[in-house]
Amino acid sequence: MLVLSMVPSVNVSALKEKKKQKVTPGVEVLLGDQKELLKGKRVGLITNPTGVDSKLTSIVDLLHEDPDIELTALYGPEHGVRGDAQAGEYVDFYVDEKTGLPVYSLYGQTRKPTPEMLENVDVLVFDIQDVGTRYYTYIYTMAYAMEAAKENDIPFIVLDRPNPQGGLTVDGPVLEPEFSSFVGLYPIPLIHGMTVGELAMLFNEEFDIGANLKVVKMKGWKRSMDYDETGLPFVLPSPNMPTVSTTIVYPATGLIEGTNVSEGRGTTKPFELIGAPYINSTELAETLNSLGLPGVTFRAASFTPAFSKHAGKLSHGVEIYVTNRDTFKAVPTGLHIIKTIHDLYPDDFEFLAVNNFGRLIGNDWVRTMIEEGASVSDIVTEYQDDLMRFKKIREQYLMYK
C-alpha cells in the first residue's frame, strides 16, 4: 500500500508567492527614487537595529557605502544604535567600530541633539521601527530631534515603516498634559493607529514644532495589514520586544510596569508572561478566561525572572495568547488584567510610584476608578470623548488607506 499517495501535494509556487515582499519600506524608496534628498549634503542618521532594508542590510551600511551619500554622524535612541543596551540603561558617546563614525546618545545626558552634535550635519534622517503604542520612547526621540532640526535650520526626513498594531485601531485614554514624560510626551491615545511618518506630521503641526519635515512614504502598505502580511522581516525594536506577538500584547501588559506585578522582563516571553509570587496562577487564569474577553486566552503559568521585578523569585500568573488579532482589544484587556489582580489580591497588589502607572495610562483617574471598584466598561466609556476628538485630528495626517 502506498501511504505516500495519501499526502496532499504542496503548492511550492503558492508558498513562494506568499513570501514575496508586499511593502517597500521608506529606506528603499529613498535610495531607489528619492536619493536627491541626500545628495551633496552631510547626513546625520538617527537609527537602531530596526533600520534595515528588506534584505536585512542596515541603513548605516547602506548610506555609509553609497558613493553618492556622505554620512557624517549617527544618533542612538534608548538601547543604542546597535541595540545592545537594556531598558533605561545610560548610553554614552562612542565611535562606531564598523564605520568609524561618531555616535551621539539621545538617551543619556541629553535627549535632544545639541548644536555641537549637529555641527557636521546638513540633513537629519530618522529610520526606526515603532511598535504603535504611546509609551515607547523612540517616537519622542524623533520629536526632540525634530525640535533640534528646527532650531538649527536643518531639514528632517522620516523614512516610514509599518505600524505592527496596524493602522485602524485607535484606543485608550488620551494622555493628560500633567502626565507628560519621555514615555508619553504628547496628548495622544495609548494606541494611536499611525505610522511614525504620520505621527511626525501630527507632532510637527499640532504641537508647534515647525520643522522642515519630509516623510518618505512606504509603497504597498495598507492600514488593515498585519505586520506578517507586509513581507518584511521583523527586527526586535528593543531587547524586550522580540517578536510581532510581543508588540500586539504590549498595549495591554505594558501597563503592568506601573504595578508590583512582573511584566515578564527577565523571561523569554516579556509582556506575554505576567505574574508575581503572591498570585495563584490557576485562580487568575480561570478568572480572566471567565470574562470571555474577545481574541485572547490565558494559560496558568509560573516563571522565575532572571532580572527586573521579582528577579530570582518564583512567580505565578498567566501567559497571554492572542487568538484573533482582529477582535483582540488590547487596552480593555490590560485594564481587566490589572483590575482582576487588584480585586483578587488586595493585600498584596500595589501601584508603584517608581514606574508610575499614571505616566503609562496618561492620567490618575483610571487608577482611582480601579481602586474604587469601577467596572472596566465604565473606564472605557470615560475616555471616549477625548478619543473621538483625537480621531478627528488624526484624520488630517493619514497618508495610507
Tab-separated table of C-alpha atoms in Angstrom, residues 37-243:
chain	number	residue	atom	x	y	z
A	37	LEU	CA	17.135	64.418	-0.886
A	38	LEU	CA	20.583	63.458	0.420
A	39	LYS	CA	22.953	64.145	-2.471
A	40	GLY	CA	25.553	66.806	-1.768
A	41	LYS	CA	24.590	67.002	1.890
A	42	ARG	CA	26.231	65.832	5.104
A	43	VAL	CA	23.823	63.323	6.593
A	44	GLY	CA	23.110	62.664	10.266
A	45	LEU	CA	21.251	59.412	10.895
A	46	ILE	CA	19.019	58.520	13.856
A	47	THR	CA	18.541	54.769	13.840
A	48	ASN	CA	18.907	51.419	15.606
A	49	PRO	CA	18.995	47.754	14.512
A	50	THR	CA	15.472	48.017	13.050
A	51	GLY	CA	16.733	50.426	10.396
A	52	VAL	CA	17.185	47.770	7.715
A	53	ASP	CA	16.019	47.141	4.168
A	54	SER	CA	14.029	44.065	3.139
A	55	LYS	CA	17.269	42.057	2.911
A	56	LEU	CA	18.215	42.994	6.497
A	57	THR	CA	21.048	45.296	5.441
A	58	SER	CA	21.494	48.122	7.942
A	59	ILE	CA	20.728	51.634	6.775
A	60	VAL	CA	24.012	52.637	8.425
A	61	ASP	CA	25.892	50.439	5.969
A	62	LEU	CA	23.667	51.360	3.022
A	63	LEU	CA	24.305	55.067	3.464
A	64	HIS	CA	27.958	54.719	4.512
A	65	GLU	CA	28.837	52.624	1.462
A	66	ASP	CA	26.841	54.669	-1.064
A	67	PRO	CA	29.259	56.836	-3.101
A	68	ASP	CA	26.566	59.472	-3.605
A	69	ILE	CA	25.913	59.976	0.110
A	70	GLU	CA	28.136	61.486	2.811
A	71	LEU	CA	27.123	60.001	6.168
A	72	THR	CA	28.805	62.044	8.903
A	73	ALA	CA	27.146	61.207	12.245
A	74	LEU	CA	24.984	58.609	13.968
A	75	TYR	CA	22.488	59.175	16.782
A	76	GLY	CA	21.243	56.393	19.038
A	77	PRO	CA	17.901	56.260	20.894
A	78	GLU	CA	17.234	54.164	24.002
A	79	HIS	CA	19.092	50.813	23.639
A	80	GLY	CA	21.622	52.422	21.257
A	81	VAL	CA	22.343	52.318	17.525
A	82	ARG	CA	23.308	48.649	17.671
A	83	GLY	CA	20.591	47.766	20.239
A	84	ASP	CA	22.941	46.434	22.904
A	85	ALA	CA	21.696	48.440	25.904
A	86	GLN	CA	18.916	47.302	28.255
A	87	ALA	CA	15.834	49.394	29.050
A	88	GLY	CA	16.717	52.597	30.870
A	89	GLU	CA	20.457	51.962	30.545
A	90	TYR	CA	22.589	55.066	30.004
A	91	VAL	CA	24.311	55.122	26.609
A	92	ASP	CA	27.398	57.340	26.279
A	93	PHE	CA	29.141	58.860	23.232
A	94	TYR	CA	31.361	56.451	21.311
A	95	VAL	CA	32.782	55.735	17.851
A	96	ASP	CA	31.062	53.075	15.737
A	97	GLU	CA	33.584	50.278	15.158
A	98	LYS	CA	32.367	49.349	11.682
A	99	THR	CA	32.143	52.817	10.130
A	100	GLY	CA	34.383	54.948	12.349
A	101	LEU	CA	31.546	57.472	12.655
A	102	PRO	CA	30.755	59.356	15.869
A	103	VAL	CA	27.691	58.011	17.703
A	104	TYR	CA	25.828	60.509	19.850
A	105	SER	CA	23.447	59.232	22.505
A	106	LEU	CA	19.906	60.594	22.602
A	107	TYR	CA	19.227	58.583	25.733
A	108	GLY	CA	21.738	59.903	28.212
A	109	GLN	CA	22.626	63.368	29.418
A	110	THR	CA	20.623	64.800	26.533
A	111	ARG	CA	17.583	63.509	24.680
A	112	LYS	CA	17.732	66.278	22.129
A	113	PRO	CA	20.675	66.781	19.748
A	114	THR	CA	22.735	69.797	20.780
A	115	PRO	CA	24.143	72.319	18.271
A	116	GLU	CA	27.576	70.728	18.853
A	117	MET	CA	26.188	67.309	17.861
A	118	LEU	CA	24.855	68.819	14.633
A	119	GLU	CA	27.924	70.825	13.580
A	120	ASN	CA	28.799	68.480	10.724
A	121	VAL	CA	25.239	67.802	9.537
A	122	ASP	CA	23.123	69.345	6.751
A	123	VAL	CA	20.138	66.994	6.995
A	124	LEU	CA	18.805	64.642	9.703
A	125	VAL	CA	17.306	61.267	8.768
A	126	PHE	CA	15.152	59.157	11.112
A	127	ASP	CA	14.688	55.430	10.442
A	128	ILE	CA	13.426	53.355	13.399
A	129	GLN	CA	10.684	50.741	13.692
A	130	ASP	CA	7.993	51.818	16.151
A	131	VAL	CA	5.585	49.476	17.985
A	132	GLY	CA	2.422	51.574	17.727
A	133	THR	CA	1.955	52.244	21.445
A	134	ARG	CA	2.156	55.658	23.146
A	135	TYR	CA	4.527	54.525	25.888
A	136	TYR	CA	7.610	53.827	23.775
A	137	THR	CA	10.487	56.291	23.687
A	138	TYR	CA	11.507	56.216	20.006
A	139	ILE	CA	8.720	58.485	18.764
A	140	TYR	CA	9.726	61.099	21.356
A	141	THR	CA	13.368	60.826	20.356
A	142	MET	CA	12.040	61.688	16.898
A	143	ALA	CA	10.065	64.653	18.258
A	144	TYR	CA	13.021	66.083	20.180
A	145	ALA	CA	15.265	65.647	17.136
A	146	MET	CA	12.679	67.484	15.030
A	147	GLU	CA	12.822	70.351	17.521
A	148	ALA	CA	16.631	70.434	17.238
A	149	ALA	CA	16.391	70.349	13.441
A	150	LYS	CA	14.041	73.344	13.511
A	151	GLU	CA	16.257	75.283	15.911
A	152	ASN	CA	19.358	74.636	13.787
A	153	ASP	CA	17.658	75.140	10.405
A	154	ILE	CA	18.255	71.548	9.300
A	155	PRO	CA	15.738	69.584	7.176
A	156	PHE	CA	14.315	66.455	8.839
A	157	ILE	CA	13.480	63.297	6.883
A	158	VAL	CA	11.438	60.391	8.272
A	159	LEU	CA	11.693	57.053	6.471
A	160	ASP	CA	8.350	55.418	7.104
A	161	ARG	CA	7.717	51.875	8.349
A	162	PRO	CA	4.627	49.759	9.157
A	163	ASN	CA	2.809	50.034	12.458
A	164	PRO	CA	2.715	46.481	13.922
A	165	GLN	CA	-0.656	47.338	15.504
A	166	GLY	CA	-1.978	48.098	12.026
A	167	GLY	CA	-3.463	51.441	11.120
A	168	LEU	CA	-7.115	51.009	12.054
A	169	THR	CA	-7.293	50.603	15.841
A	170	VAL	CA	-7.257	53.783	17.915
A	171	ASP	CA	-7.951	53.204	21.605
A	172	GLY	CA	-7.139	54.135	25.173
A	173	PRO	CA	-7.161	57.316	27.225
A	174	VAL	CA	-5.597	60.401	25.659
A	175	LEU	CA	-2.612	61.458	27.770
A	176	GLU	CA	-3.271	64.446	30.018
A	177	PRO	CA	-0.536	67.131	29.820
A	178	GLU	CA	0.469	66.913	33.504
A	179	PHE	CA	1.458	63.271	32.920
A	180	SER	CA	3.799	64.118	30.064
A	181	SER	CA	7.136	62.243	30.175
A	182	PHE	CA	9.613	60.512	27.884
A	183	VAL	CA	7.247	57.525	27.727
A	184	GLY	CA	4.344	59.786	26.766
A	185	LEU	CA	5.179	63.290	25.633
A	186	TYR	CA	2.027	64.440	23.874
A	187	PRO	CA	-1.769	64.074	24.311
A	188	ILE	CA	-2.298	61.058	22.071
A	189	PRO	CA	-4.134	57.817	22.966
A	190	LEU	CA	-2.445	54.657	24.135
A	191	ILE	CA	-2.943	53.066	20.687
A	192	HIS	CA	-2.723	55.782	18.007
A	193	GLY	CA	-3.013	53.719	14.808
A	194	MET	CA	-0.433	55.814	12.941
A	195	THR	CA	2.931	55.218	11.301
A	196	VAL	CA	5.997	57.116	12.500
A	197	GLY	CA	5.741	59.319	9.414
A	198	GLU	CA	2.132	60.189	10.147
A	199	LEU	CA	2.983	60.836	13.789
A	200	ALA	CA	5.842	63.110	12.725
A	201	MET	CA	3.440	65.232	10.679
A	202	LEU	CA	0.926	65.358	13.541
A	203	PHE	CA	3.612	66.279	16.085
A	204	ASN	CA	5.032	68.907	13.758
A	205	GLU	CA	1.717	70.696	13.201
A	206	GLU	CA	-0.382	70.048	16.298
A	207	PHE	CA	2.391	70.597	18.845
A	208	ASP	CA	4.055	73.531	17.076
A	209	ILE	CA	7.446	72.013	16.282
A	210	GLY	CA	7.502	73.590	12.836
A	211	ALA	CA	10.409	71.594	11.400
A	212	ASN	CA	11.222	71.446	7.686
A	213	LEU	CA	9.777	67.920	7.527
A	214	LYS	CA	9.746	65.395	4.694
A	215	VAL	CA	8.217	61.923	5.088
A	216	VAL	CA	9.333	59.258	2.619
A	217	LYS	CA	6.272	57.053	2.311
A	218	MET	CA	6.263	53.273	2.067
A	219	LYS	CA	4.905	51.614	-1.035
A	220	GLY	CA	2.248	48.938	-0.714
A	221	TRP	CA	1.286	49.342	2.948
A	222	LYS	CA	-2.410	49.251	3.848
A	223	ARG	CA	-3.894	50.200	7.196
A	224	SER	CA	-5.577	46.812	7.530
A	225	MET	CA	-2.287	44.884	7.237
A	226	ASP	CA	-0.878	42.676	9.967
A	227	TYR	CA	2.905	43.030	10.066
A	228	ASP	CA	3.140	39.404	8.936
A	229	GLU	CA	1.397	40.382	5.698
A	230	THR	CA	3.947	43.047	4.757
A	231	GLY	CA	6.596	40.554	3.624
A	232	LEU	CA	9.159	42.492	5.668
A	233	PRO	CA	11.433	40.841	8.252
A	234	PHE	CA	10.790	41.876	11.837
A	235	VAL	CA	13.836	43.055	13.770
A	236	LEU	CA	13.285	43.357	17.511
A	237	PRO	CA	12.979	47.105	18.238
A	238	SER	CA	14.330	46.672	21.784
A	239	PRO	CA	15.665	43.804	23.921
A	240	ASN	CA	12.267	43.085	25.482
A	241	MET	CA	10.267	43.393	22.252
A	242	PRO	CA	11.440	40.224	20.474
A	243	THR	CA	8.506	39.354	18.206
